[in-house]
Amino acid sequence: VSAGSHPSLLHLTRAYDDKTKRFKSELSVDTVRRIVPFLGTSAAGNGWRVVIVDAVDDLNINAANALLKSLEEPPRRTLFFLVAHVAGRVLPTIRSRCQTVRLRPLSETEVADVLRHLGADESVADLAQGSVQRALTLSSSGPDAVRTAQRLLNGSLRDPRPRFQLADLASEKRGEYFQVVADLTLEAIATRARQSAAQAPLEALNALAQAYLSALAERRRVEVFNLDRKEYMLALCDRLAHAEGLMRR
């Protein structure tokens, strides 16, 4: 199982790019199509065949449709585990064919223990929100960059200076800065919406919602087509500043 060679187990995840030294931004349709020949063979020892898709919210639309075809009529004694970090990103037609099992986030101590075991920077455990994957991404970028982004997001973005600082940080070539800054910015939008839901004008809450949804869609295009990360972040900060202005009316 650890070597990925068990004949009755298929584990699908994003491919690793040796040239860029990072995982690809999405789980492709070619990867998902490996399910068809896998299910066409007999399970070892007449047992169960297991397919793990990690994570299903990394699928592009073609890959999601290819997975759906396999879910609609699976062979007998076949079990699918579909890992989802954000269930809302998963096609409703896929979700409707699944039983949901919710997993709690790890504690800060548990995340720190895993990071210590992996030889990674433990100081980011408090920023990981219970996710080891997130902790490893933050660790690769460095806690200083993470805390700089948080400090800028906690302040007012109506001032253009923090906007340009965030954009410069997101466009850094080193590490996973874009992913980290984009994640932190999306979390900041969600947090502001939750905290302001009771008293903010509806127009401001709608502006936050539109900023979040637009940022999600545009981020995937930025990563897939290698578009200008600084321009993406500046546009997102402009939307946040606009929403902030609406809240103060």
CSV table of C-alpha atoms in Angstrom, one decimal:
chain,number,residue,atom,x,y,z
A,1,VAL,CA,0.0,0.0,0.0
A,2,SER,CA,2.8,2.5,0.9
A,3,ALA,CA,4.5,1.8,-2.4
A,4,GLY,CA,1.3,2.3,-4.3
A,5,SER,CA,1.5,-1.2,-5.9
A,6,HIS,CA,-1.3,-3.0,-4.2
A,7,PRO,CA,-3.4,-4.5,-7.0
A,8,SER,CA,-6.8,-3.7,-5.3
A,9,LEU,CA,-6.0,-0.1,-4.4
A,10,LEU,CA,-5.9,2.9,-6.6
A,11,HIS,CA,-4.9,6.3,-5.1
A,12,LEU,CA,-5.5,9.3,-7.3
A,13,THR,CA,-3.9,12.6,-6.4
A,14,ARG,CA,-2.4,15.6,-8.1
A,15,ALA,CA,0.8,14.8,-10.1
A,16,TYR,CA,4.2,16.1,-9.0
A,17,ASP,CA,6.0,18.2,-11.5
A,18,ASP,CA,9.8,17.5,-11.3
A,19,LYS,CA,10.6,20.6,-13.2
A,20,THR,CA,8.8,23.1,-10.9
A,21,LYS,CA,9.4,20.9,-7.8
A,22,ARG,CA,5.7,21.3,-6.8
A,23,PHE,CA,2.4,19.5,-7.2
A,24,LYS,CA,0.2,20.4,-10.2
A,25,SER,CA,-2.7,22.7,-9.5
A,26,GLU,CA,-5.4,20.2,-10.4
A,27,LEU,CA,-6.3,16.6,-10.8
A,28,SER,CA,-6.6,15.9,-14.5
A,29,VAL,CA,-9.0,13.9,-16.5
A,30,ASP,CA,-6.2,11.6,-17.7
A,31,THR,CA,-5.5,10.7,-14.0
A,32,VAL,CA,-9.2,10.0,-13.3
A,33,ARG,CA,-9.5,7.8,-16.4
A,34,ARG,CA,-7.2,5.3,-14.7
A,35,ILE,CA,-10.2,4.2,-12.8
A,36,VAL,CA,-11.8,2.4,-15.8
A,37,PRO,CA,-9.0,-0.2,-16.4
A,38,PHE,CA,-8.5,-0.6,-12.7
A,39,LEU,CA,-12.2,-1.5,-12.2
A,40,GLY,CA,-12.0,-3.8,-15.2
A,41,THR,CA,-9.7,-6.2,-13.4
A,42,SER,CA,-10.5,-8.7,-10.7
A,43,ALA,CA,-9.8,-7.8,-7.1
A,44,ALA,CA,-7.0,-9.7,-5.4
A,45,GLY,CA,-8.3,-12.7,-3.5
A,46,ASN,CA,-11.8,-12.0,-4.6
A,47,GLY,CA,-11.9,-9.1,-2.1
A,48,TRP,CA,-12.8,-5.4,-2.5
A,49,ARG,CA,-11.4,-2.8,-4.9
A,50,VAL,CA,-10.7,0.6,-3.3
A,51,VAL,CA,-10.4,3.9,-5.1
A,52,ILE,CA,-9.2,7.0,-3.2
A,53,VAL,CA,-9.5,10.4,-4.9
A,54,ASP,CA,-7.5,12.9,-2.9
A,55,ALA,CA,-8.9,15.5,-3.2
A,56,VAL,CA,-12.1,15.6,-5.2
A,57,ASP,CA,-12.2,19.4,-5.0
A,58,ASP,CA,-9.0,19.4,-7.1
A,59,LEU,CA,-10.8,17.9,-10.1
A,60,ASN,CA,-11.3,20.1,-13.1
A,61,ILE,CA,-14.7,19.9,-14.8
A,62,ASN,CA,-13.7,17.2,-17.3
A,63,ALA,CA,-12.1,15.1,-14.5
A,64,ALA,CA,-15.2,15.5,-12.3
A,65,ASN,CA,-17.5,14.3,-15.1
A,66,ALA,CA,-15.2,11.3,-15.8
A,67,LEU,CA,-15.4,10.4,-12.1
A,68,LEU,CA,-19.2,10.7,-12.1
A,69,LYS,CA,-19.4,8.0,-14.8
A,70,SER,CA,-17.5,5.6,-12.7
A,71,LEU,CA,-19.7,6.4,-9.6
A,72,GLU,CA,-22.9,5.9,-11.4
A,73,GLU,CA,-22.5,2.2,-12.1
A,74,PRO,CA,-19.5,0.8,-10.1
A,75,PRO,CA,-18.8,-3.0,-10.2
A,76,ARG,CA,-19.7,-5.0,-7.1
A,77,ARG,CA,-17.4,-4.9,-4.1
A,78,THR,CA,-16.0,-1.5,-5.1
A,79,LEU,CA,-15.5,1.2,-2.5
A,80,PHE,CA,-14.7,4.9,-3.3
A,81,PHE,CA,-13.2,7.3,-0.8
A,82,LEU,CA,-13.6,10.9,-2.0
A,83,VAL,CA,-11.6,13.3,0.1
A,84,ALA,CA,-13.0,16.8,0.0
A,85,HIS,CA,-11.6,19.9,1.8
A,86,VAL,CA,-14.4,22.2,0.7
A,87,ALA,CA,-17.6,20.2,0.0
A,88,GLY,CA,-19.2,23.2,-1.8
A,89,ARG,CA,-16.6,22.9,-4.6
A,90,VAL,CA,-17.8,19.3,-5.4
A,91,LEU,CA,-20.4,18.7,-8.1
A,92,PRO,CA,-23.8,18.2,-6.6
A,93,THR,CA,-24.2,15.1,-8.8
A,94,ILE,CA,-21.1,13.6,-7.1
A,95,ARG,CA,-22.1,14.6,-3.6
A,96,SER,CA,-25.6,13.0,-4.0
A,97,ARG,CA,-23.9,9.6,-4.6
A,98,CYS,CA,-21.8,9.7,-1.4
A,99,GLN,CA,-22.3,9.2,2.3
A,100,THR,CA,-20.7,12.2,4.1
A,101,VAL,CA,-18.2,11.5,6.9
A,102,ARG,CA,-17.0,14.7,8.5
A,103,LEU,CA,-13.5,14.7,10.1
A,104,ARG,CA,-12.5,17.1,12.8
A,105,PRO,CA,-9.4,19.3,12.4
A,106,LEU,CA,-6.3,18.2,14.3
A,107,SER,CA,-5.3,20.1,17.4
A,108,GLU,CA,-2.4,22.5,17.3
A,109,THR,CA,-0.4,20.0,19.4
A,110,GLU,CA,-1.2,17.2,17.0
A,111,VAL,CA,-0.1,19.3,14.0
A,112,ALA,CA,3.1,20.3,15.8
A,113,ASP,CA,3.9,16.6,16.5
A,114,VAL,CA,3.5,15.7,12.9
A,115,LEU,CA,5.6,18.6,11.7
A,116,ARG,CA,8.3,17.6,14.2
A,117,HIS,CA,8.2,14.0,12.9
A,118,LEU,CA,8.6,15.2,9.3
A,119,GLY,CA,11.4,17.6,10.2
A,120,ALA,CA,9.3,20.7,9.2
A,121,ASP,CA,9.0,24.1,11.0
A,122,GLU,CA,6.7,23.6,14.0
A,123,SER,CA,6.2,27.3,14.6
A,124,VAL,CA,3.4,27.4,11.9
A,125,ALA,CA,1.2,24.9,13.8
A,126,ASP,CA,-0.9,27.6,15.2
A,127,LEU,CA,-1.7,28.9,11.7
A,128,ALA,CA,-2.6,25.6,10.1
A,129,GLN,CA,-6.2,25.4,11.3
A,130,GLY,CA,-5.8,21.7,12.1
A,131,SER,CA,-4.5,20.7,8.6
A,132,VAL,CA,-1.1,19.1,8.2
A,133,GLN,CA,-1.1,19.8,4.4
A,134,ARG,CA,-1.7,23.5,5.1
A,135,ALA,CA,1.0,23.4,7.8
A,136,LEU,CA,3.5,22.0,5.3
A,137,THR,CA,2.6,24.6,2.8
A,138,LEU,CA,3.0,27.4,5.3
A,139,SER,CA,6.3,25.8,6.5
A,140,SER,CA,7.7,25.9,3.0
A,141,SER,CA,6.9,29.6,2.7
A,142,GLY,CA,8.2,30.5,6.1
A,143,PRO,CA,6.3,31.8,9.2
A,144,ASP,CA,7.6,35.4,8.6
A,145,ALA,CA,5.9,35.6,5.3
A,146,VAL,CA,2.7,34.1,6.7
A,147,ARG,CA,2.5,36.5,9.6
A,148,THR,CA,3.3,39.5,7.3
A,149,ALA,CA,0.3,38.6,5.1
A,150,GLN,CA,-1.9,38.2,8.2
A,151,ARG,CA,-0.8,41.5,9.6
A,152,LEU,CA,-1.6,43.3,6.3
A,153,LEU,CA,-5.0,41.5,6.0
A,154,ASN,CA,-5.9,42.4,9.6
A,155,GLY,CA,-5.5,46.1,8.8
A,156,SER,CA,-7.4,48.4,6.4
A,157,LEU,CA,-7.0,47.7,2.7
A,158,ARG,CA,-8.4,51.1,1.7
A,159,ASP,CA,-4.8,52.3,1.9
A,160,PRO,CA,-3.0,51.2,-1.3
A,161,ARG,CA,0.3,50.5,0.5
A,162,PRO,CA,-0.8,47.2,2.1
A,163,ARG,CA,-2.4,46.2,-1.1
A,164,PHE,CA,0.8,46.5,-3.0
A,165,GLN,CA,2.7,44.7,-0.2
A,166,LEU,CA,0.3,41.8,-0.4
A,167,ALA,CA,0.6,41.6,-4.1
A,168,ASP,CA,4.4,41.7,-4.0
A,169,LEU,CA,4.4,38.9,-1.5
A,170,ALA,CA,2.0,36.8,-3.6
A,171,SER,CA,4.2,37.2,-6.7
A,172,GLU,CA,7.4,36.0,-4.9
A,173,LYS,CA,9.1,33.3,-6.9
A,174,ARG,CA,10.2,31.4,-3.8
A,175,GLY,CA,8.2,28.7,-2.1
A,176,GLU,CA,4.4,28.6,-2.2
A,177,TYR,CA,3.8,32.2,-1.5
A,178,PHE,CA,0.9,32.7,-3.9
A,179,GLN,CA,-1.0,29.7,-2.6
A,180,VAL,CA,-0.4,30.8,1.0
A,181,VAL,CA,-1.4,34.5,0.5
A,182,ALA,CA,-4.4,33.6,-1.6
A,183,ASP,CA,-5.6,31.2,1.0
A,184,LEU,CA,-5.1,33.7,3.8
A,185,THR,CA,-7.0,36.4,1.8
A,186,LEU,CA,-9.9,34.1,1.1
A,187,GLU,CA,-10.1,33.3,4.8
A,188,ALA,CA,-10.0,37.0,5.7
A,189,ILE,CA,-13.0,37.6,3.4
A,190,ALA,CA,-14.9,34.7,5.0
A,191,THR,CA,-14.0,35.9,8.5
A,192,ARG,CA,-15.1,39.5,7.8
A,193,ALA,CA,-18.4,38.2,6.4
A,194,ARG,CA,-19.1,36.0,9.4
A,195,GLN,CA,-18.2,38.8,11.9
A,196,SER,CA,-20.2,41.4,10.1
A,197,ALA,CA,-23.3,39.4,9.2
A,198,ALA,CA,-25.5,40.8,11.9
A,199,GLN,CA,-24.8,44.5,11.5
A,200,ALA,CA,-23.2,45.2,8.1
A,201,PRO,CA,-25.4,46.6,5.2
A,202,LEU,CA,-26.6,43.9,2.8
A,203,GLU,CA,-24.7,45.7,-0.1
A,204,ALA,CA,-21.4,45.2,1.8
A,205,LEU,CA,-22.1,41.5,2.5
A,206,ASN,CA,-22.9,41.0,-1.1
A,207,ALA,CA,-19.7,42.7,-2.1
A,208,LEU,CA,-17.7,40.3,0.2
A,209,ALA,CA,-19.6,37.3,-1.3
A,210,GLN,CA,-18.9,38.4,-4.9
A,211,ALA,CA,-15.2,39.0,-4.0
A,212,TYR,CA,-14.9,35.5,-2.6
A,213,LEU,CA,-16.6,33.7,-5.5
A,214,SER,CA,-14.7,35.7,-8.1
A,215,ALA,CA,-11.4,35.1,-6.3
A,216,LEU,CA,-12.0,31.3,-6.3
A,217,ALA,CA,-12.8,31.2,-10.0
A,218,GLU,CA,-9.9,33.5,-11.1
A,219,ARG,CA,-7.4,31.8,-8.8
A,220,ARG,CA,-7.8,28.5,-10.7
A,221,ARG,CA,-7.2,30.2,-14.0
A,222,VAL,CA,-4.1,32.0,-12.6
A,223,GLU,CA,-2.6,28.7,-11.5
A,224,VAL,CA,-3.6,26.7,-14.5
A,225,PHE,CA,-2.5,29.2,-17.1
A,226,ASN,CA,0.3,30.8,-15.1
A,227,LEU,CA,-1.2,34.3,-15.2
A,228,ASP,CA,0.0,37.4,-13.4
A,229,ARG,CA,-0.2,36.7,-9.7
A,230,LYS,CA,0.4,40.3,-8.7
A,231,GLU,CA,-2.5,41.6,-10.9
A,232,TYR,CA,-4.8,38.9,-9.4
A,233,MET,CA,-4.0,40.0,-5.8
A,234,LEU,CA,-4.3,43.7,-6.6
A,235,ALA,CA,-7.8,43.1,-8.1
A,236,LEU,CA,-8.8,41.0,-5.1
A,237,CYS,CA,-7.6,43.7,-2.7
A,238,ASP,CA,-9.5,46.3,-4.6
A,239,ARG,CA,-12.7,44.3,-4.1
A,240,LEU,CA,-12.0,44.0,-0.4
A,241,ALA,CA,-11.4,47.7,-0.1
A,242,HIS,CA,-14.6,48.4,-1.9
A,243,ALA,CA,-16.5,46.1,0.5
A,244,GLU,CA,-14.8,47.7,3.5
A,245,GLY,CA,-15.9,51.2,2.3
A,246,LEU,CA,-19.5,49.9,2.0
A,247,MET,CA,-19.4,48.7,5.6
A,248,ARG,CA,-18.5,52.1,6.9
A,249,ARG,CA,-21.4,53.9,5.3
